[in-house]
Coordinates of C-alpha atoms in Angstrom, one line a residue:
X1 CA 33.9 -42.9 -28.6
X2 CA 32.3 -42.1 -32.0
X3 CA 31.0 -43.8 -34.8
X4 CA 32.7 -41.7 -37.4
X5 CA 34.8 -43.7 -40.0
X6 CA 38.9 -43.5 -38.6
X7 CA 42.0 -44.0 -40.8
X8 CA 43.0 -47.8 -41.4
X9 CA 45.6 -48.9 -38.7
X10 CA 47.8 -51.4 -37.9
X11 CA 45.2 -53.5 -36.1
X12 CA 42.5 -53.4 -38.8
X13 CA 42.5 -55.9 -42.1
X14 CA 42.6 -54.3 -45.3
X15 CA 39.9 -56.1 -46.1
X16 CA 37.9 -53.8 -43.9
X17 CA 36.3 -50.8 -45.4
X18 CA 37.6 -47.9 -44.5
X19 CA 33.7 -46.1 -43.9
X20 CA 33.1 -49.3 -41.6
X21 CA 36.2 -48.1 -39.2
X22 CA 34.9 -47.0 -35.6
X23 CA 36.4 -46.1 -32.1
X24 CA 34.3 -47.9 -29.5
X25 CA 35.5 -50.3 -26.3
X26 CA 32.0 -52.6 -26.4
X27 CA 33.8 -53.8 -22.9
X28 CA 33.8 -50.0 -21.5
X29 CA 31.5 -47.5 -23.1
X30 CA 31.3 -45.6 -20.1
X31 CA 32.8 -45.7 -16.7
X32 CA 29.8 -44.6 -14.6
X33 CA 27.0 -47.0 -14.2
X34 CA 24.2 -44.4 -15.0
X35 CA 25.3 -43.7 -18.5
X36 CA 26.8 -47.2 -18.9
X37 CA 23.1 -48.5 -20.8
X38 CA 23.1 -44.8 -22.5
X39 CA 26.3 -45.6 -24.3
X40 CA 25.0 -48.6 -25.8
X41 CA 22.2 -47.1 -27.1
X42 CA 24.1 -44.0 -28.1
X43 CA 26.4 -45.9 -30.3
X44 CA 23.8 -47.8 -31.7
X45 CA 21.9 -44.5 -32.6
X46 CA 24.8 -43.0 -34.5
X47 CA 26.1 -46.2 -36.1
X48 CA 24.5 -46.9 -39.8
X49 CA 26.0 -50.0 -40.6
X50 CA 25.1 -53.2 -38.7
X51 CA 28.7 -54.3 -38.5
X52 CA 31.6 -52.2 -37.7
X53 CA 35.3 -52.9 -36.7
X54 CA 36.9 -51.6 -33.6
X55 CA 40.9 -51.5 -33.3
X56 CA 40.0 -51.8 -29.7
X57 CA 40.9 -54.8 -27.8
X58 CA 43.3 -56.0 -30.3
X59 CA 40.9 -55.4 -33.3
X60 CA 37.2 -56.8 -34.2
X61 CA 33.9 -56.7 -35.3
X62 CA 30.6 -55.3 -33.4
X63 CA 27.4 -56.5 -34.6
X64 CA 25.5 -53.6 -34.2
X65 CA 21.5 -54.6 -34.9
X66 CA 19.8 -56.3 -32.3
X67 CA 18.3 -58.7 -34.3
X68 CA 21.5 -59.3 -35.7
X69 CA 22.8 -60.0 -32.1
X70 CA 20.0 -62.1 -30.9
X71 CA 20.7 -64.8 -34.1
X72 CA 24.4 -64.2 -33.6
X73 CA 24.2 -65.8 -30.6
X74 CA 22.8 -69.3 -31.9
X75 CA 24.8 -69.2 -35.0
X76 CA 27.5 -71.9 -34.1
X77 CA 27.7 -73.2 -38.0
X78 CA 28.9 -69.5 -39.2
X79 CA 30.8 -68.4 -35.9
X80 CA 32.0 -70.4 -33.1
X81 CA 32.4 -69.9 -29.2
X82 CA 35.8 -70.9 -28.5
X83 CA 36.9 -68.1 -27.8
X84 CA 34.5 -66.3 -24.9
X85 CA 36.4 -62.4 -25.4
X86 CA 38.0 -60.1 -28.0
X87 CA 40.9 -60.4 -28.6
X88 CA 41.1 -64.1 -29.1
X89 CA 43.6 -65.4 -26.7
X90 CA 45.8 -69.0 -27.7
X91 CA 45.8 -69.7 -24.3
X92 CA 42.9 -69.3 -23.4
X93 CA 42.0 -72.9 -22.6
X94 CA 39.1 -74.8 -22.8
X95 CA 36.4 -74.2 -20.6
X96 CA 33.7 -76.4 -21.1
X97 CA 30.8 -76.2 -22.7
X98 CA 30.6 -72.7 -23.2
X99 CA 34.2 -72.8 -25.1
X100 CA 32.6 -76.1 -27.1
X101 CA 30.4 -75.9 -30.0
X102 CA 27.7 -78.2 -31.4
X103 CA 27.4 -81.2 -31.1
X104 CA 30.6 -81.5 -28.9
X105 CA 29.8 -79.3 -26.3
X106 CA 26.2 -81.3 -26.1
X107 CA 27.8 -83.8 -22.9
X108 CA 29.6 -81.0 -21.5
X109 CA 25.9 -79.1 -21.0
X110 CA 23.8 -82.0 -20.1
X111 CA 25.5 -82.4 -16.5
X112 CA 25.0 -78.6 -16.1
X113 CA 21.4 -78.8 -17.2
X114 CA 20.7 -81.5 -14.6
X115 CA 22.3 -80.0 -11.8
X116 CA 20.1 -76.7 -12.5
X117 CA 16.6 -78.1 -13.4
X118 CA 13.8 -77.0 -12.3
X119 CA 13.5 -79.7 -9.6
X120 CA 16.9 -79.0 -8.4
X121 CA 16.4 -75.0 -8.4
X122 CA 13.3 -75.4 -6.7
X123 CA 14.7 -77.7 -3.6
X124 CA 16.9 -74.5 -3.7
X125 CA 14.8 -71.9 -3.2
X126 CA 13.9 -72.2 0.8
X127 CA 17.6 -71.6 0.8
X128 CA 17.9 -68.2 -0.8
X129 CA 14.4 -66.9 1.0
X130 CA 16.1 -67.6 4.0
X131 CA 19.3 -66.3 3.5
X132 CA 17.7 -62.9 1.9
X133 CA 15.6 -63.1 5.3
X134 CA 18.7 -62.7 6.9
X135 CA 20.7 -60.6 4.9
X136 CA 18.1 -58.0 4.6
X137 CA 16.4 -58.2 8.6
X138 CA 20.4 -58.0 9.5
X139 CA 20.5 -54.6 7.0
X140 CA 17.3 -53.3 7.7
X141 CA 19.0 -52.4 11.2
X142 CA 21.4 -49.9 10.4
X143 CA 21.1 -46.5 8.2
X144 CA 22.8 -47.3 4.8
X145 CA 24.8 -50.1 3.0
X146 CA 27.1 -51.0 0.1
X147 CA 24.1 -53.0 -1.6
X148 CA 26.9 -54.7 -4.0
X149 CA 28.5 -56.3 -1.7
X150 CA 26.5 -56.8 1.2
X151 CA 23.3 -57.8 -0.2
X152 CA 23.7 -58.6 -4.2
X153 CA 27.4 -60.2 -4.0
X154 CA 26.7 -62.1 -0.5
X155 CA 23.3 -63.6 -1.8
X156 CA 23.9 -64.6 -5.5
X157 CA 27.6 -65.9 -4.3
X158 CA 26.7 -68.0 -1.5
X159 CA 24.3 -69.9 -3.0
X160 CA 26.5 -70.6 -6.1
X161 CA 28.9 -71.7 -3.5
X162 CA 26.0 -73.7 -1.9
X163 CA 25.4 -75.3 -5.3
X164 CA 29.3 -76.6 -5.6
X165 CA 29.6 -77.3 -2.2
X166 CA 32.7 -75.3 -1.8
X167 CA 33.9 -73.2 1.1
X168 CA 31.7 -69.9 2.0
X169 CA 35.0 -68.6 3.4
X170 CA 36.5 -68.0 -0.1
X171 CA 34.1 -66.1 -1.3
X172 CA 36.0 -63.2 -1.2
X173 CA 39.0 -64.7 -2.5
X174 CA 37.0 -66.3 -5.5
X175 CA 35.3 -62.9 -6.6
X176 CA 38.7 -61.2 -7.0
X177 CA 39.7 -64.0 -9.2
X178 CA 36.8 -64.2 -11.2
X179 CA 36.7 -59.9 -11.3
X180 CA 40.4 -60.5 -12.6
X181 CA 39.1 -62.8 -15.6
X182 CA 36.2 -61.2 -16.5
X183 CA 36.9 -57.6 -16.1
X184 CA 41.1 -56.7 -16.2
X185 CA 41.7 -54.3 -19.3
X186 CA 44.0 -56.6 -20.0
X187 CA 43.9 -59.8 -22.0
X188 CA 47.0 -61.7 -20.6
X189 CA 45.7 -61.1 -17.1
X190 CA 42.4 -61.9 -17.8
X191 CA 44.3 -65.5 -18.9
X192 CA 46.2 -65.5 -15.4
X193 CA 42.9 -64.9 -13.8
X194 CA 42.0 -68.2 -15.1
X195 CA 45.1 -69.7 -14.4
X196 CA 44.8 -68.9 -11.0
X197 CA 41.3 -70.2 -10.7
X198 CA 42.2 -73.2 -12.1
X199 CA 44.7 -73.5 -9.2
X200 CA 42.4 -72.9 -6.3
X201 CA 39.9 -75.6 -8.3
X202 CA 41.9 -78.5 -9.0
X203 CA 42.6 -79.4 -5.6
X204 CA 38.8 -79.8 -5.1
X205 CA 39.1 -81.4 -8.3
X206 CA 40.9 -84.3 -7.2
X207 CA 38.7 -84.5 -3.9
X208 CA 35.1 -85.0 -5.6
X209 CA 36.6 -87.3 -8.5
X210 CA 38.1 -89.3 -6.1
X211 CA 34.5 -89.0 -3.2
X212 CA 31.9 -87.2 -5.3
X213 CA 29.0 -85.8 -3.7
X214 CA 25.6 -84.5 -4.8
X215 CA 26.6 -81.1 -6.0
X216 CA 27.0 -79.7 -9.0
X217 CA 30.8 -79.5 -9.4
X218 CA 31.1 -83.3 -8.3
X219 CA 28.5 -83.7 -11.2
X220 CA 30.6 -82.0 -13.7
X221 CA 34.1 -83.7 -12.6
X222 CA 32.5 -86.9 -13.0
X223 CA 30.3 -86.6 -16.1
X224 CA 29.9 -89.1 -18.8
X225 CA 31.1 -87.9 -22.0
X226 CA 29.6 -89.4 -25.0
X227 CA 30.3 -93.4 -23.0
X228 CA 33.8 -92.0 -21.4
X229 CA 34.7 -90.4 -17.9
X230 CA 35.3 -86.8 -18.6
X231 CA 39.4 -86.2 -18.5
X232 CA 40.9 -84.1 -15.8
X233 CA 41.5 -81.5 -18.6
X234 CA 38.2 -81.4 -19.2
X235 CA 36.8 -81.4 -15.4
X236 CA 39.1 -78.7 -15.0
X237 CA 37.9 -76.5 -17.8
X238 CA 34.1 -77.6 -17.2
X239 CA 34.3 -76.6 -13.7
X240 CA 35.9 -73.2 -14.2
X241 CA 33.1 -72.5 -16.2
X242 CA 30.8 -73.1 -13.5
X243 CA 32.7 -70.7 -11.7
X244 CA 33.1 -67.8 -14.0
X245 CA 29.9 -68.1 -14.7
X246 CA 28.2 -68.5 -11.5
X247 CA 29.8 -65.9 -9.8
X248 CA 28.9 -62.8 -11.3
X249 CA 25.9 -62.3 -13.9
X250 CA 22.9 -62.0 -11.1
X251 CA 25.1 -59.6 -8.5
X252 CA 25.4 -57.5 -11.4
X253 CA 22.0 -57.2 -12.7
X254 CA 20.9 -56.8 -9.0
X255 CA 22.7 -53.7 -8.5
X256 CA 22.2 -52.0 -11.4
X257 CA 18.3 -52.9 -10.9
X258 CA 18.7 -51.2 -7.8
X259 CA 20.1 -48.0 -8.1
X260 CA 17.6 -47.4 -10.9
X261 CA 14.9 -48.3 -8.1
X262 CA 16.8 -45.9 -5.5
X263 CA 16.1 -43.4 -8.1
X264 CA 12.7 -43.9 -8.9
X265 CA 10.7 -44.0 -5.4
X266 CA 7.6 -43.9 -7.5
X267 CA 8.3 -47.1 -9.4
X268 CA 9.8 -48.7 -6.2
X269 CA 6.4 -48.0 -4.6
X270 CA 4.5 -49.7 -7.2
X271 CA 6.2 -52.9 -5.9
X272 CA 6.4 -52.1 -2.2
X273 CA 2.4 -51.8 -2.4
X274 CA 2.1 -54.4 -5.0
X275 CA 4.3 -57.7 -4.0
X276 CA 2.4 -59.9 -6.5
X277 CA 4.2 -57.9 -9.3
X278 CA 7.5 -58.0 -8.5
X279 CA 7.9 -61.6 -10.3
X280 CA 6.9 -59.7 -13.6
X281 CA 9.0 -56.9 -12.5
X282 CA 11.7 -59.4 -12.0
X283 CA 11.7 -60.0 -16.1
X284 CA 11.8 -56.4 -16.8
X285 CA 14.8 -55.5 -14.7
X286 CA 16.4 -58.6 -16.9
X287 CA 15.7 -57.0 -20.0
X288 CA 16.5 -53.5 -19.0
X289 CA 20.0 -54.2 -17.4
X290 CA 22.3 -56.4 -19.4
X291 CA 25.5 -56.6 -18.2
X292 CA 26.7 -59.8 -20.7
X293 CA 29.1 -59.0 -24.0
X294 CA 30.1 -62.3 -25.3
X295 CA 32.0 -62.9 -28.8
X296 CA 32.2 -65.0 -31.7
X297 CA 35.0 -66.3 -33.8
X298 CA 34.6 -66.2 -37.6
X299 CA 34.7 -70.1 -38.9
X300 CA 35.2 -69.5 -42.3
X301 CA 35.6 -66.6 -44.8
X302 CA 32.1 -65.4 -45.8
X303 CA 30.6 -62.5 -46.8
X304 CA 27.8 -61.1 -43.7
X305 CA 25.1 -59.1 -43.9
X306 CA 27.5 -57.4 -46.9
X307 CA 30.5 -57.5 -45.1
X308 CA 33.4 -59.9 -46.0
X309 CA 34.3 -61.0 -42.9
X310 CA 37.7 -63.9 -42.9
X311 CA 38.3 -66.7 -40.8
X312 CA 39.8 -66.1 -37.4
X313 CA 38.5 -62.9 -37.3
X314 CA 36.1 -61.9 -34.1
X315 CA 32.8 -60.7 -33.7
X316 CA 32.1 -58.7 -30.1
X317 CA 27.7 -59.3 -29.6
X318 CA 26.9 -57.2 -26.6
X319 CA 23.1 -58.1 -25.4
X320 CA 22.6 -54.3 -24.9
X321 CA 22.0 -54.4 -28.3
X322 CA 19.3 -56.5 -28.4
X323 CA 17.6 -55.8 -24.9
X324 CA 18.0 -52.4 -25.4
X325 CA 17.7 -51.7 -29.2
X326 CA 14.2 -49.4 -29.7
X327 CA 13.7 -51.5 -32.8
X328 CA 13.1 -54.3 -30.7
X329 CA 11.4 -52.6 -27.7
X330 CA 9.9 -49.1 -27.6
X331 CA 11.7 -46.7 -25.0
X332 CA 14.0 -49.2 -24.3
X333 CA 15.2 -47.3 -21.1
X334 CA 11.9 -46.8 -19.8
X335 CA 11.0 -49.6 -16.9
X336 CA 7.8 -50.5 -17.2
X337 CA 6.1 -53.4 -15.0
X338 CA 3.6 -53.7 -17.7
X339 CA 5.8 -54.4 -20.6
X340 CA 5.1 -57.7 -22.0
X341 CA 9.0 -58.8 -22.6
X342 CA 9.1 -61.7 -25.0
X343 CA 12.8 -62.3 -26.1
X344 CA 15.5 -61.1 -23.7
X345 CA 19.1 -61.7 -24.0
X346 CA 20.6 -61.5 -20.9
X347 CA 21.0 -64.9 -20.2
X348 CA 22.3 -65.5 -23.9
X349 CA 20.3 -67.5 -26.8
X350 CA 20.7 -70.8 -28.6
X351 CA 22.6 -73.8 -27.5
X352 CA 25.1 -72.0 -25.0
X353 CA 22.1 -70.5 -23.3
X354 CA 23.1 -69.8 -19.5
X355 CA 21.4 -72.8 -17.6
X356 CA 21.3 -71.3 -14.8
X357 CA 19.0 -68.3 -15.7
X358 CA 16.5 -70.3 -14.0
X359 CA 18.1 -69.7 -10.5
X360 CA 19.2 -66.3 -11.3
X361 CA 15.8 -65.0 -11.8
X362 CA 14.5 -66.4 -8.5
X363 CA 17.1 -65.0 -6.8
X364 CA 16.4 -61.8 -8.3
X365 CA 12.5 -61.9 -7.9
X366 CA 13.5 -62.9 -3.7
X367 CA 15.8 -60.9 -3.3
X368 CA 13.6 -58.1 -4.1
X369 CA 10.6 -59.9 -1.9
X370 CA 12.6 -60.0 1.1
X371 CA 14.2 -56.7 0.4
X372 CA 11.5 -54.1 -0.2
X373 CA 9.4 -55.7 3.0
X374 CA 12.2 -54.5 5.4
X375 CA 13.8 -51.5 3.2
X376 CA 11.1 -50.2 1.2
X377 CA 12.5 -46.7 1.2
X378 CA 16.5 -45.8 0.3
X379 CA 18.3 -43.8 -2.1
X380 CA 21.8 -43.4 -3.4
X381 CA 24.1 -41.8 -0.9
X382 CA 24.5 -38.2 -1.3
X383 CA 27.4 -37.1 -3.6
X384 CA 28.4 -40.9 -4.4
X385 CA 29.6 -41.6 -7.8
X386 CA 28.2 -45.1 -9.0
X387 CA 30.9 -46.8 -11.0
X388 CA 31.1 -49.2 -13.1
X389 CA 33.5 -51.4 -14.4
X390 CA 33.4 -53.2 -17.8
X391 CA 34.1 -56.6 -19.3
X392 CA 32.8 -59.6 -20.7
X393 CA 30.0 -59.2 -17.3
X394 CA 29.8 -55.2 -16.6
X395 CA 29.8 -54.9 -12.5
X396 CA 29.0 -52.3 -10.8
X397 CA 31.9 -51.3 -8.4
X398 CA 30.0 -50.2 -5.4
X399 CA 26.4 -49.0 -5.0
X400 CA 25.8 -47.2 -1.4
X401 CA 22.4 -47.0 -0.4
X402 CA 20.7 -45.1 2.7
X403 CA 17.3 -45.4 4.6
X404 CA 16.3 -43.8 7.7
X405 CA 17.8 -41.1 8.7
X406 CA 20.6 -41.5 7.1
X407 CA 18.3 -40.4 3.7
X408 CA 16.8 -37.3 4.9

């Protein structure tokens, strides 16, 4: 990984500059998760130019500035979302609103910001305290767990399941799908991660259009599309979106939040003895942990921020870039529970802003709640090695934590 200019190859336009060359995976910049944010920033340090091209992942551009980033993301008149990772795939399919751009994807996005309002999030949330009541009192008894999976992954992905009324007994199943489509190195089995997806869904498909209920996939197999019942096709690709995207973001911010706080007892203290700031806290961890690298697709040749860029070509836009960028924040790294973040781009910008950021931050701020009043003291198993691995949403693999005992 460098930002030094390379020789021109095969998977690099010759319209490219040759100084503007760069080897850097934006999908994996580092394989352990406490150098995973360093990378970002380390790149961005040594880089000059705020866009470079990659021959990685079949060849694109990286917006570099995060400025740059942050109005990349709302740009849909310049670059276009239909393709959601580099390298653009033809088979990608549709997916729904966030494969749409303005003003088609507008119907696709008004069923999804229904079913997450605020009024429907907040008839949720006696839901999640209660199940991170349980998780955590049913934790709190032993020594030492794999937070990822038994506290961040079994919170944030039964209540998406709640919220689409599908069966808690294929959560499991569903996460290795969706860690298959949003994480393989691989493009073409990223596609068949979809593919497979879309297999588990359309059975449940046929079920709500034919007896919908009151949850949020039956609300997007059934929407009205600008006066017209949304296709099959279209449920289909609308409601793997929901699952792709509902599956993963808030597990993955959760456990990088926390192994930062299982290495910081004095900042996890700050918290413990001061509940009311956790919901500020909350907003900090959000900003300090993105985990989201979406891409853009060039619309039409253009020259950008003096680049020529040509139509067809990609543009990779990790958030660490903005979030993290010291132009935009000062000691980005730092956590601080009195930083006033305004802008953050973890849950995206513009019109294909996540709608369900709402939820995802509540489950973040109870999760914490529930968590630090029955585990307020843990750290990161001796000798583990926290990986991480990398993708359009960065997970980490496993995070285990002790307490008790088991810590001293």
């Amino acid at each position: 990984m460098t930002a030094s200019a390379l020789p021109i190859g095969p998977l690099t336009p010759d319209t490219v500059p040759p100084h503007l060359v760069v080897d850097f995976d934006v999908y994996r910049p580092a394989t352990d998760a406490e150098s995973f944010h360093q990378a970002y920033i380390d790149f961005q340090a040594a880089t000059p130019h705020p866009l470079v091209w990659t021959h990685r992942n079949g060849g694109h551009w990286i917006a570099v500035r995060g400025e740059d980033v942050y109005a990349l993301y709302a740009d849909h008149e310049r670059f276009s979302s239909r393709h959601y990772f580099v390298p653009a795939t033809p088979d990608q399919g549709a997916l729904g609103a966030f494969t749409l751009d303005p003003p088609q994807h507008a119907p696709f996005r008004a069923f999804l910001n229904e079913g997450l309002s605020a009024k429907v999030v907040g008839a949720k949330l006696p839901r999640v305290r209660q199940l991170a009541v349980d998780l955590a009192d049913d934790l709190a008894g032993r020594q030492g767990c794999n937070f990822t999976t038994d506290f961040a992954d079994a919170l944030a992905l039964t209540m998406f399941l709640d919220m689409v009324d599908l069966p808690f007994s294929d959560r499991e199943h569903l996460s290795a799908l969706v860690e298959i489509a949003a994480r393989d190195p691989d493009a073409s089995q990223r596609i068949a991660g979809l593919h497979q997806i879309a297999d588990y869904l359309l059975p449940h498909i046929h079920q709500r259009r034919a007896e919908p209920g009151d949850d949020l996939l039956s609300r997007a197999v059934n929407a009205d599309i600008d006066g017209r019942p949304i296709t099959l096709e279209e449920s289909l690709g609308a409601a793997i979106h929901l699952l792709g995207a509902g599956l993963d973001t808030v597990s993955s911010l959760f456990s990088f939040s926390m192994l930062y706080l299982a290495r910081d007892p004095a900042l996890r203290r700050a918290l413990v003895d001061h509940p009311d700031r956790i919901p500020a806290a909350a907003t900090e961890l959000i900003r300090r942990f993105p985990v989201v690298v979406m891409a853009r697709q060039v619309r039409a040749d253009m020259d950008y921020l003096g680049v020529p860029l040509r139509q067809g070509e990609m543009v990779a836009i990790p958030t660490a870039f903005y979030n993290l960028d010291a132009t935009v924040y000062d000691r980005p790294l730092v956590l601080d529970w009195d930083r006033r973040a305004g802008k953050v781009l973890s849950f995206g910008n513009g019109p294909h802003r996540c709608p369900g950021s709402t939820l995802g931050r509540q489950e973040l701020i109870i999760g914490l709640q529930e968590w630090l009043k029955r585990i307020p003291d843990f750290s990161v198993a001796p000798g583990a090695r926290i990986e991480v691995a990398g993708g359009t949403v960065a997970k980490v693999l496993g995070l285990p934590l002790v307490w008790g005992r088991s810590a001293s």
